[in-house]
Short mmCIF file of C-alpha atoms and ligand atoms in Angstrom, two decimals:
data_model
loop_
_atom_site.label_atom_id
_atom_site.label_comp_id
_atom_site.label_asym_id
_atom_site.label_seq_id
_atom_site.Cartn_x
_atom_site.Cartn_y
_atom_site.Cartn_z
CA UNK A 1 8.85 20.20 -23.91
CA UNK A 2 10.61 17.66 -21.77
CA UNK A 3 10.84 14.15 -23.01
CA UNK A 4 8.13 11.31 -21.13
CA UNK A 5 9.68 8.64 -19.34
CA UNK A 6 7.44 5.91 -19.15
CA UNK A 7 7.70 3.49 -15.93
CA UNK A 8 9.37 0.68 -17.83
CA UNK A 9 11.86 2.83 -19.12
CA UNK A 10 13.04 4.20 -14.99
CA UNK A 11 12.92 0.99 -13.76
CA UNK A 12 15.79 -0.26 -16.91
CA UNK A 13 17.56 3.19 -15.76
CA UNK A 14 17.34 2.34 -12.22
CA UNK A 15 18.52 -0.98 -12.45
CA UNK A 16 22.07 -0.37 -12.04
CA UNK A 17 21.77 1.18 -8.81
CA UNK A 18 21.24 -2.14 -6.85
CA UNK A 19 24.27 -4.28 -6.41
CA UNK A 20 24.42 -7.77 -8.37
CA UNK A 21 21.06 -6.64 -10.36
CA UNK A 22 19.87 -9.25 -12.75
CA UNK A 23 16.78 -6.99 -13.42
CA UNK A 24 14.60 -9.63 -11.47
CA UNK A 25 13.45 -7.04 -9.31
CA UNK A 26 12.47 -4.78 -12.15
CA UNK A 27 10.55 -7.99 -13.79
CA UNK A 28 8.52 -7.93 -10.88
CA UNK A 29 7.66 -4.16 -10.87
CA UNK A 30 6.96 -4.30 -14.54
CA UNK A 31 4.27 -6.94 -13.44
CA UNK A 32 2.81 -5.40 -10.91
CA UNK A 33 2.24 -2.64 -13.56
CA UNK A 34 0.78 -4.40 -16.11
CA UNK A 35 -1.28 -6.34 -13.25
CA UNK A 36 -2.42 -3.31 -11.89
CA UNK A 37 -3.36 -1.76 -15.39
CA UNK A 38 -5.10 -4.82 -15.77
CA UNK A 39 -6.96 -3.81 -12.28
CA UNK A 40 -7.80 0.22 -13.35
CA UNK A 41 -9.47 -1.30 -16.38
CA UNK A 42 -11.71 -3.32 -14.14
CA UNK A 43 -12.31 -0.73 -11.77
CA UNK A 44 -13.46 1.87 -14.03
CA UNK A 45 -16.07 -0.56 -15.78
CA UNK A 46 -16.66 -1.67 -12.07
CA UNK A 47 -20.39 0.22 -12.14
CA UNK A 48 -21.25 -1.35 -14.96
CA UNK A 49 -20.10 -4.72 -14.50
CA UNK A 50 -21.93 -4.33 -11.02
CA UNK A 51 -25.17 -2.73 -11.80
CA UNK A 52 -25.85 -3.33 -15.19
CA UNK A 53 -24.26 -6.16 -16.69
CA UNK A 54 -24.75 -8.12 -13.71
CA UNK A 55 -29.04 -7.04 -12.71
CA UNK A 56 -29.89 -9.54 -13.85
CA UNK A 57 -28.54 -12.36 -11.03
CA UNK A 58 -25.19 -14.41 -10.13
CA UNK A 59 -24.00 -14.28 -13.89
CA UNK A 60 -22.82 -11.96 -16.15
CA UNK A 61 -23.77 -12.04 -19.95
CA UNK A 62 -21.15 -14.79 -20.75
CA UNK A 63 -22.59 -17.38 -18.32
CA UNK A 64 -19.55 -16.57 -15.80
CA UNK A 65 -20.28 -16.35 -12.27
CA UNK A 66 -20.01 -12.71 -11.03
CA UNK A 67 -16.92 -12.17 -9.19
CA UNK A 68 -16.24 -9.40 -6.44
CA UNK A 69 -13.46 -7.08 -7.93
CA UNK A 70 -11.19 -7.57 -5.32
CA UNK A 71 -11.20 -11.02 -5.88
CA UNK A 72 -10.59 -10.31 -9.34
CA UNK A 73 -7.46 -8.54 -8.56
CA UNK A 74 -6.34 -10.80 -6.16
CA UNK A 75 -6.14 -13.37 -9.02
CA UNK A 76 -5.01 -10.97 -11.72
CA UNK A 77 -1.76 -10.68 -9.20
CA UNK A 78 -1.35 -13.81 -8.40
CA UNK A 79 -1.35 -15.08 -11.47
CA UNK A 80 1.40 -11.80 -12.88
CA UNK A 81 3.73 -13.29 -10.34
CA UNK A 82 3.76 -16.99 -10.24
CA UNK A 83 3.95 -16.82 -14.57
CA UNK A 84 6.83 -14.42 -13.91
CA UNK A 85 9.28 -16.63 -12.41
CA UNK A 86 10.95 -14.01 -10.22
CA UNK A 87 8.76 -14.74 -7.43
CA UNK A 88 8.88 -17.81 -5.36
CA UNK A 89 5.63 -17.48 -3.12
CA UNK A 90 3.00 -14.52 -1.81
CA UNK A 91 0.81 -13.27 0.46
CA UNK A 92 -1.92 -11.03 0.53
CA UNK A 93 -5.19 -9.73 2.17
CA UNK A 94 -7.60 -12.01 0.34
CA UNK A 95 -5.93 -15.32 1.40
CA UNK A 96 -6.14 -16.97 5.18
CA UNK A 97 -2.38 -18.29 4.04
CA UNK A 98 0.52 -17.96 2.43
CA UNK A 99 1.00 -19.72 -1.21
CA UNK A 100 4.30 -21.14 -2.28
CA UNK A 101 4.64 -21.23 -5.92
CA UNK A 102 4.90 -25.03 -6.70
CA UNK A 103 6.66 -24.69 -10.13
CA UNK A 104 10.44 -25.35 -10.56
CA UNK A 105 11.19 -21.98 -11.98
CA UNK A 106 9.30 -20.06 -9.20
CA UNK A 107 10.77 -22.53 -6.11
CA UNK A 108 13.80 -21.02 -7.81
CA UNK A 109 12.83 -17.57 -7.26
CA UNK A 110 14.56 -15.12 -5.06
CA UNK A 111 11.66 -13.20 -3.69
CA UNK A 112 8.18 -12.85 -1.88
CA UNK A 113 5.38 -10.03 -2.51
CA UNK A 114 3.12 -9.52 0.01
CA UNK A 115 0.44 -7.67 -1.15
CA UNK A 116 -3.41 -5.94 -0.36
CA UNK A 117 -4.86 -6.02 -3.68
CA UNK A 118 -8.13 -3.62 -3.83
CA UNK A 119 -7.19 -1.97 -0.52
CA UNK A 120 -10.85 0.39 0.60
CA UNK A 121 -12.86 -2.12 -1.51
CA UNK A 122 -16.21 -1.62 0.52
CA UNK A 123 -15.45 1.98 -1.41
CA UNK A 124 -16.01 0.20 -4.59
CA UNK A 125 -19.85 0.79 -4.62
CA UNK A 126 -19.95 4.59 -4.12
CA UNK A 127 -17.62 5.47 -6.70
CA UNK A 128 -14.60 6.33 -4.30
CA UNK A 129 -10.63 5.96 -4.90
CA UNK A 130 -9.04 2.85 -3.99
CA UNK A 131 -5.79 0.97 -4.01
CA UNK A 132 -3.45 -1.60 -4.36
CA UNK A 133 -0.34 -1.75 -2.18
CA UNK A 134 2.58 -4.24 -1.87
CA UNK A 135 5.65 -5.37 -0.59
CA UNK A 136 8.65 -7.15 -2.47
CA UNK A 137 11.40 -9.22 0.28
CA UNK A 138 14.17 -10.98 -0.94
CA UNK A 139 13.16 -14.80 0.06
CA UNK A 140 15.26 -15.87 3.76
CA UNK A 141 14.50 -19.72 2.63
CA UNK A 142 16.96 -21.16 0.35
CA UNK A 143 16.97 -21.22 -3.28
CA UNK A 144 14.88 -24.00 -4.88
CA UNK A 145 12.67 -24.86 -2.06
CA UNK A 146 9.31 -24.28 -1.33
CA UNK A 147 8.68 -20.54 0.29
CA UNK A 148 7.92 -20.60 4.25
CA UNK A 149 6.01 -18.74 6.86
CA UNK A 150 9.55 -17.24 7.58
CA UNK A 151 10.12 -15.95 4.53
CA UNK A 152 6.67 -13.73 5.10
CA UNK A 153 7.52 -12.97 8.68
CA UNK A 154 10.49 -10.34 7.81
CA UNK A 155 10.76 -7.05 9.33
CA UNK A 156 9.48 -4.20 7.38
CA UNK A 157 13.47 -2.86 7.02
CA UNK A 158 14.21 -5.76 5.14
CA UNK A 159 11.89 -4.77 2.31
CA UNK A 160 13.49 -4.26 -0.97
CA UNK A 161 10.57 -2.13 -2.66
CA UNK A 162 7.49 -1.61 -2.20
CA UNK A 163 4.39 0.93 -3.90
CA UNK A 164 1.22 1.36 -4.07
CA UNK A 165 -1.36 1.88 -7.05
CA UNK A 166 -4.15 4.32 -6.74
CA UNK A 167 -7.16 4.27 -8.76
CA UNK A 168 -8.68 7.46 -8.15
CA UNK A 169 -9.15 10.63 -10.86
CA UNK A 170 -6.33 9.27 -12.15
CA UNK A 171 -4.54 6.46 -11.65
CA UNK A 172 -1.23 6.72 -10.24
CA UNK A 173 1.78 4.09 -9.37
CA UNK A 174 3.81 5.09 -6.70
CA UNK A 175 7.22 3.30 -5.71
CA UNK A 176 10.36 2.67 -3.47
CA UNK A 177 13.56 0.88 -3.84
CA UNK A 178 15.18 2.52 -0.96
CA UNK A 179 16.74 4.97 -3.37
CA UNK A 180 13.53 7.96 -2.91
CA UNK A 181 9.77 7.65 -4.40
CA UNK A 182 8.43 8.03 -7.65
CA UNK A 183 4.86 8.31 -8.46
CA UNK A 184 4.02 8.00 -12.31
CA UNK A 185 0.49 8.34 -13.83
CA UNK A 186 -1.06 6.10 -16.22
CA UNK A 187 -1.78 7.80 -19.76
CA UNK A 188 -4.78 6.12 -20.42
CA UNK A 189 -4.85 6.79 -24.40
CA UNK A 190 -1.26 5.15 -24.73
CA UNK A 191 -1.35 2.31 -22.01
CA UNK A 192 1.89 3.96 -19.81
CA UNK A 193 2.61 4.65 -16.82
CA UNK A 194 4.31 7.88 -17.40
CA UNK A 195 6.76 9.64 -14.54
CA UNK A 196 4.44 12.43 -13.20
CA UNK A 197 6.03 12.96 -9.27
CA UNK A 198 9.73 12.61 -9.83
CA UNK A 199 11.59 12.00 -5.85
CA UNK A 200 8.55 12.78 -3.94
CA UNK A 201 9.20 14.20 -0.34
CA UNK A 202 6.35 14.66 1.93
CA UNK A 203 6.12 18.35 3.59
CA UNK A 204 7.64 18.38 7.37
CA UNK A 205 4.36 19.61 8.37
CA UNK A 206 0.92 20.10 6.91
CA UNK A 207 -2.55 21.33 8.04
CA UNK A 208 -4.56 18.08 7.36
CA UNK A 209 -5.20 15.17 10.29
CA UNK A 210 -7.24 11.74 8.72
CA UNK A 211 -8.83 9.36 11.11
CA UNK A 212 -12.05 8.04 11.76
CA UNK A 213 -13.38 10.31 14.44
CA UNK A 214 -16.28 7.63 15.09
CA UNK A 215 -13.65 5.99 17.10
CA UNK A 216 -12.82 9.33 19.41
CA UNK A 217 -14.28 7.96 22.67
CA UNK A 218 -13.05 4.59 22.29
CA UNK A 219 -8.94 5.50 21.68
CA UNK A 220 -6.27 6.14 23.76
CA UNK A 221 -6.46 9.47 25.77
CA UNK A 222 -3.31 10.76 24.23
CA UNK A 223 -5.02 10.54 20.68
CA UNK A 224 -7.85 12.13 22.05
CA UNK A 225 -5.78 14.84 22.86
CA UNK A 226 -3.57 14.96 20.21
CA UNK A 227 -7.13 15.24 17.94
CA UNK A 228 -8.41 17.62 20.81
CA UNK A 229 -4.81 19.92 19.62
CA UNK A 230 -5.18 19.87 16.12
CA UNK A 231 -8.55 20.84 16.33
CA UNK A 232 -7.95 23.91 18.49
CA UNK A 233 -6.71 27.54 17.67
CA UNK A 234 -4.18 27.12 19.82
CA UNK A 235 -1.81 24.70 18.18
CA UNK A 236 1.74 25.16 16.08
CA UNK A 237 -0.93 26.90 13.38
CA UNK A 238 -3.02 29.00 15.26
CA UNK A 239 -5.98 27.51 14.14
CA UNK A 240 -7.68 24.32 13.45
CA UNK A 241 -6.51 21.75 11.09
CA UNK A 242 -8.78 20.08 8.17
CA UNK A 243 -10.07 16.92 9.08
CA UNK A 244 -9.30 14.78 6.20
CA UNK A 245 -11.09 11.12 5.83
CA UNK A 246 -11.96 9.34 3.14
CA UNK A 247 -12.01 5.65 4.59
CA UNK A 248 -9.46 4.51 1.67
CA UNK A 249 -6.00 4.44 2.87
CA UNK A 250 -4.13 4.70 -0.14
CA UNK A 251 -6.23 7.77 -0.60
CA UNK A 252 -5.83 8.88 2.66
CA UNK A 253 -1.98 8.47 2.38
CA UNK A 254 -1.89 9.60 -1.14
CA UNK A 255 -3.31 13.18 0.03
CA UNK A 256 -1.07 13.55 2.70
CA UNK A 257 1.93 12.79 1.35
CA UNK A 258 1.45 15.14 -1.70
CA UNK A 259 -0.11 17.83 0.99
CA UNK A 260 1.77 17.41 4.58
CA UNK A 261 -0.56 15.73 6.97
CA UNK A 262 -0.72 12.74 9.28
CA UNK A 263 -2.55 9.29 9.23
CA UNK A 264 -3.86 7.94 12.34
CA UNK A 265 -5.60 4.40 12.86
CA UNK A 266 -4.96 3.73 16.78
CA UNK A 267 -6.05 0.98 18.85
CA UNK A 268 -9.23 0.96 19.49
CA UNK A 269 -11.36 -1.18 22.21
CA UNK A 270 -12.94 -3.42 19.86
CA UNK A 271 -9.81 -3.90 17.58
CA UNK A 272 -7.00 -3.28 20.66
CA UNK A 273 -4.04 -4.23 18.32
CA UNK A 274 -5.56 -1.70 15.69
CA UNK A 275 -7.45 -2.14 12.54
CA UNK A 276 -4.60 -2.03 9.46
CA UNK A 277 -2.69 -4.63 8.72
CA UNK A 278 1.55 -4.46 9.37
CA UNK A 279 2.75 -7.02 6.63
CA UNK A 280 0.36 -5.40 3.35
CA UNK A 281 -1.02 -1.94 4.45
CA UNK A 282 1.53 -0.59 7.27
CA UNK A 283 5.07 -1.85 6.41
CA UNK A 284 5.30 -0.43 2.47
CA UNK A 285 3.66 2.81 3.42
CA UNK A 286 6.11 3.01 6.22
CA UNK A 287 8.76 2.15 3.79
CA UNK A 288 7.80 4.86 1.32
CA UNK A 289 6.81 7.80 4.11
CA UNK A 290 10.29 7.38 5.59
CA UNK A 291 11.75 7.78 1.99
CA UNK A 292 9.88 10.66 1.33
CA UNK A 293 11.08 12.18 4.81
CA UNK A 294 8.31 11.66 7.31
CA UNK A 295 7.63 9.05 9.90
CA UNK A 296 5.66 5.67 10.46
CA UNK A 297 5.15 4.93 13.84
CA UNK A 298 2.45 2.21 15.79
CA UNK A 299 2.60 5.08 19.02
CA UNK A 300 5.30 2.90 20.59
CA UNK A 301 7.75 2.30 18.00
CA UNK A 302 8.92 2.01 14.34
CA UNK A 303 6.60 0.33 12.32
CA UNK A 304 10.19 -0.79 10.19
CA UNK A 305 11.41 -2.37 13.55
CA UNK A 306 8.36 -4.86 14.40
CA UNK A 307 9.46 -8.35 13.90
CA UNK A 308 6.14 -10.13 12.65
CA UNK A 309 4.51 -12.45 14.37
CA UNK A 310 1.69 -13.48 12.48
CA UNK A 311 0.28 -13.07 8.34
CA UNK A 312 -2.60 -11.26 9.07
CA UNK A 313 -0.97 -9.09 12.45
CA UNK A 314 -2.94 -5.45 12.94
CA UNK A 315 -0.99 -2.92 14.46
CA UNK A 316 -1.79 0.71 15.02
CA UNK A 317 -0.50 3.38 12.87
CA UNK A 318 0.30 7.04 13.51
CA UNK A 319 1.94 7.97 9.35
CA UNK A 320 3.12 11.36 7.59
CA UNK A 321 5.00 14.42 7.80
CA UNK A 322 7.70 14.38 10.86
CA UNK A 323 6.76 17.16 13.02
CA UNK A 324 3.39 16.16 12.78
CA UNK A 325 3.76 12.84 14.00
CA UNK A 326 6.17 13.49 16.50
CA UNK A 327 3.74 16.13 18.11
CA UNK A 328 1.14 13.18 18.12
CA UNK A 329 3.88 10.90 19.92
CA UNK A 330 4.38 13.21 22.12
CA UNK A 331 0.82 13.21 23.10
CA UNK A 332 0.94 9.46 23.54
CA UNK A 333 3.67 10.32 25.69
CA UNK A 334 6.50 8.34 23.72
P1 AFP B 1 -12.07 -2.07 3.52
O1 AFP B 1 -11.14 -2.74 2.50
O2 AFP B 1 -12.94 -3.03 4.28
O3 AFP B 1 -12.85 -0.95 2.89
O4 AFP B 1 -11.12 -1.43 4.64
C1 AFP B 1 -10.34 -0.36 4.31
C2 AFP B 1 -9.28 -0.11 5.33
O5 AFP B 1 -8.49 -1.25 5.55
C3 AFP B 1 -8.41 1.07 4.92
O6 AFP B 1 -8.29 1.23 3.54
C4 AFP B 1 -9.09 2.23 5.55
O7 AFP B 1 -8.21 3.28 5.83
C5 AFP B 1 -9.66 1.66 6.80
O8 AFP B 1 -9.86 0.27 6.55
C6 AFP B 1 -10.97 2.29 7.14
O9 AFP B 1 -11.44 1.74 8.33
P2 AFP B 1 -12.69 2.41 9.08
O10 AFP B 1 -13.90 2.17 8.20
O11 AFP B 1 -12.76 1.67 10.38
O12 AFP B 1 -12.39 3.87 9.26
#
């Protein structure tokens, strides 16, 4: 039987691959782990909590106002990075701005997370997977000031690592350092993350399409037809693909890269700049589909290339195995 390697363990391994490591980096990831265990303890109690603990009105059984989980894991984060010293100021779904760390030890800290931190949370209520996903940048402000806009305004190539957590049948922590993925799968009787999906690599091709076909006659033409291919017997397979959609991304995402498949969330005409978010949902799944050998791409171009413009910027996002996504760029005629 082979020997279990338990997350905290391959990050101490991996340390020494990055130049000038001072194991900050792997501080942070061990936080986000213990944050995010932290988070698939909440979740699982999350129908109780919600439906019985909670009948009763706007407080639990201790007095304490009743709190939405995401919010709950919003603060659980927040509050594993500015105690951990490593990180000098965030960002994430839950907040209209950016929060610089006010402490000396964090305005002395070299990076920024930008994070989602219950992504799929209207999920939460009929018992369906949902995740967490972030991004870790090395700060652009100088040492020992207060974090900027800037520094949360880098371009998704710049990212040092960046993972997601999924809280499905299992949960699972999945992760990039620019040196492959690893996925690892928390062994709920010992409290460890445990290395499950050693150097993941995402099939070139696959069978499966996800999007939310609602939105079919209010796309782009060239997704309509790319759908219009995959659902035809006359495509690269000969026969239709599975329509995959669960209306979770890291779920979505999750599948595919395991299976071979491709993500699609186009612009639509109510949300013309898409619905997902570049800085928290689009950049580190980029990030980690590209190191596992597939593509990210908005239709037009890299999603690694955008320079941000704003916290909160949507873009679309075409995501998986390469063939796939190139046959759906070349649909969109890029
Ligand atoms: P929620 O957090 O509001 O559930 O949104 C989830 C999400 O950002 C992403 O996880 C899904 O893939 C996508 O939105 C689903 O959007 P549609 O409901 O428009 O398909």
């Amino acid at each position: 039987m082979s020997k279990v390697i338990t997350l905290h363990e391959f990050i101490l391994d991996r340390q020494a691959d990055f130049p000038f490591a001072s194991g900050e980096l792997s501080r942070i990831l061990n936080d986000i782990a213990v944050a995010s265990k932290i988070v698939s303890r909440d979740v699982r109690k999350a129908g109780l909590v919600d439906h019985i603990l909670g009948a009763q009105g706007e407080t639990n059984i201790q007095g304490e106002e009743q709190q939405k989980l995401d919010v709950i894991a919003d603060d659980q984060f927040i509050r594993a990075f500015q105690n951990g010293g490593e990180v000098c100021g965030i960002a994430s779904e839950e907040n209209d701005d950016f929060v610089a760390f006010t402490s000396e030890t964090a305005k002395n800290g070299k990076y920024i997370v930008l994070f989602d931190p219950l992504d799929g949370s209207s999920n939460i209520d009929v018992n369906v997977s949902i995740g967490t996903i972030f991004s870790i940048y090395r700060r652009s402000s100088a040492i020992g000031k207060l974090a900027n806009l800037e520094d949360m305004l880098q371009k998704g190539s710049e990212q040092i690592a960046a993972g997601y957590v999924l809280y499905g049948s299992s949960t699972m922590l999945v992760y990039t350092t620019g040196a492959g993925v690893n996925g690892f799968t928390l062994d709920p009787s010992i409290g460890e993350f445990c290395l499950s999906h050693p150097n993941m690599k995402t099939p070139n091709t696959g069978r499966i399409y996800a999007m939310n076909e609602g939105n079919i006659g209010v796309c782009d033409q060239g997704v309509q037809k790319y759908i219009a291919y995959c659902q035809s017997d006359e495509n690269d397979k000969g026969a239709p693909y599975s329509g995959r959609y669960i209306g979770s991304l890291v779920a979505d995402f999750h599948r595919n890269l395991i299976k071979g498949g491709i993500y699609i969330y186009p612009a639509t005409n109510a949300s013309p700049e898409g619905k997902l978010r570049l800085l928290y949902e689009c950049n580190p799944l980029a990030f980690i589909i590209e190191q596992a050998g597939g593509i990210a791409s908005t239709g037009k171009e890299r999603v690694l290339d955008i320079k941000p413009t704003r916290l909160h910027q949507r873009i679309p996002f075409f995501a998986g195995s390469k063939a796939m996504v190139e046959k759906a760029l070349d649909f969109l005629g890029h």
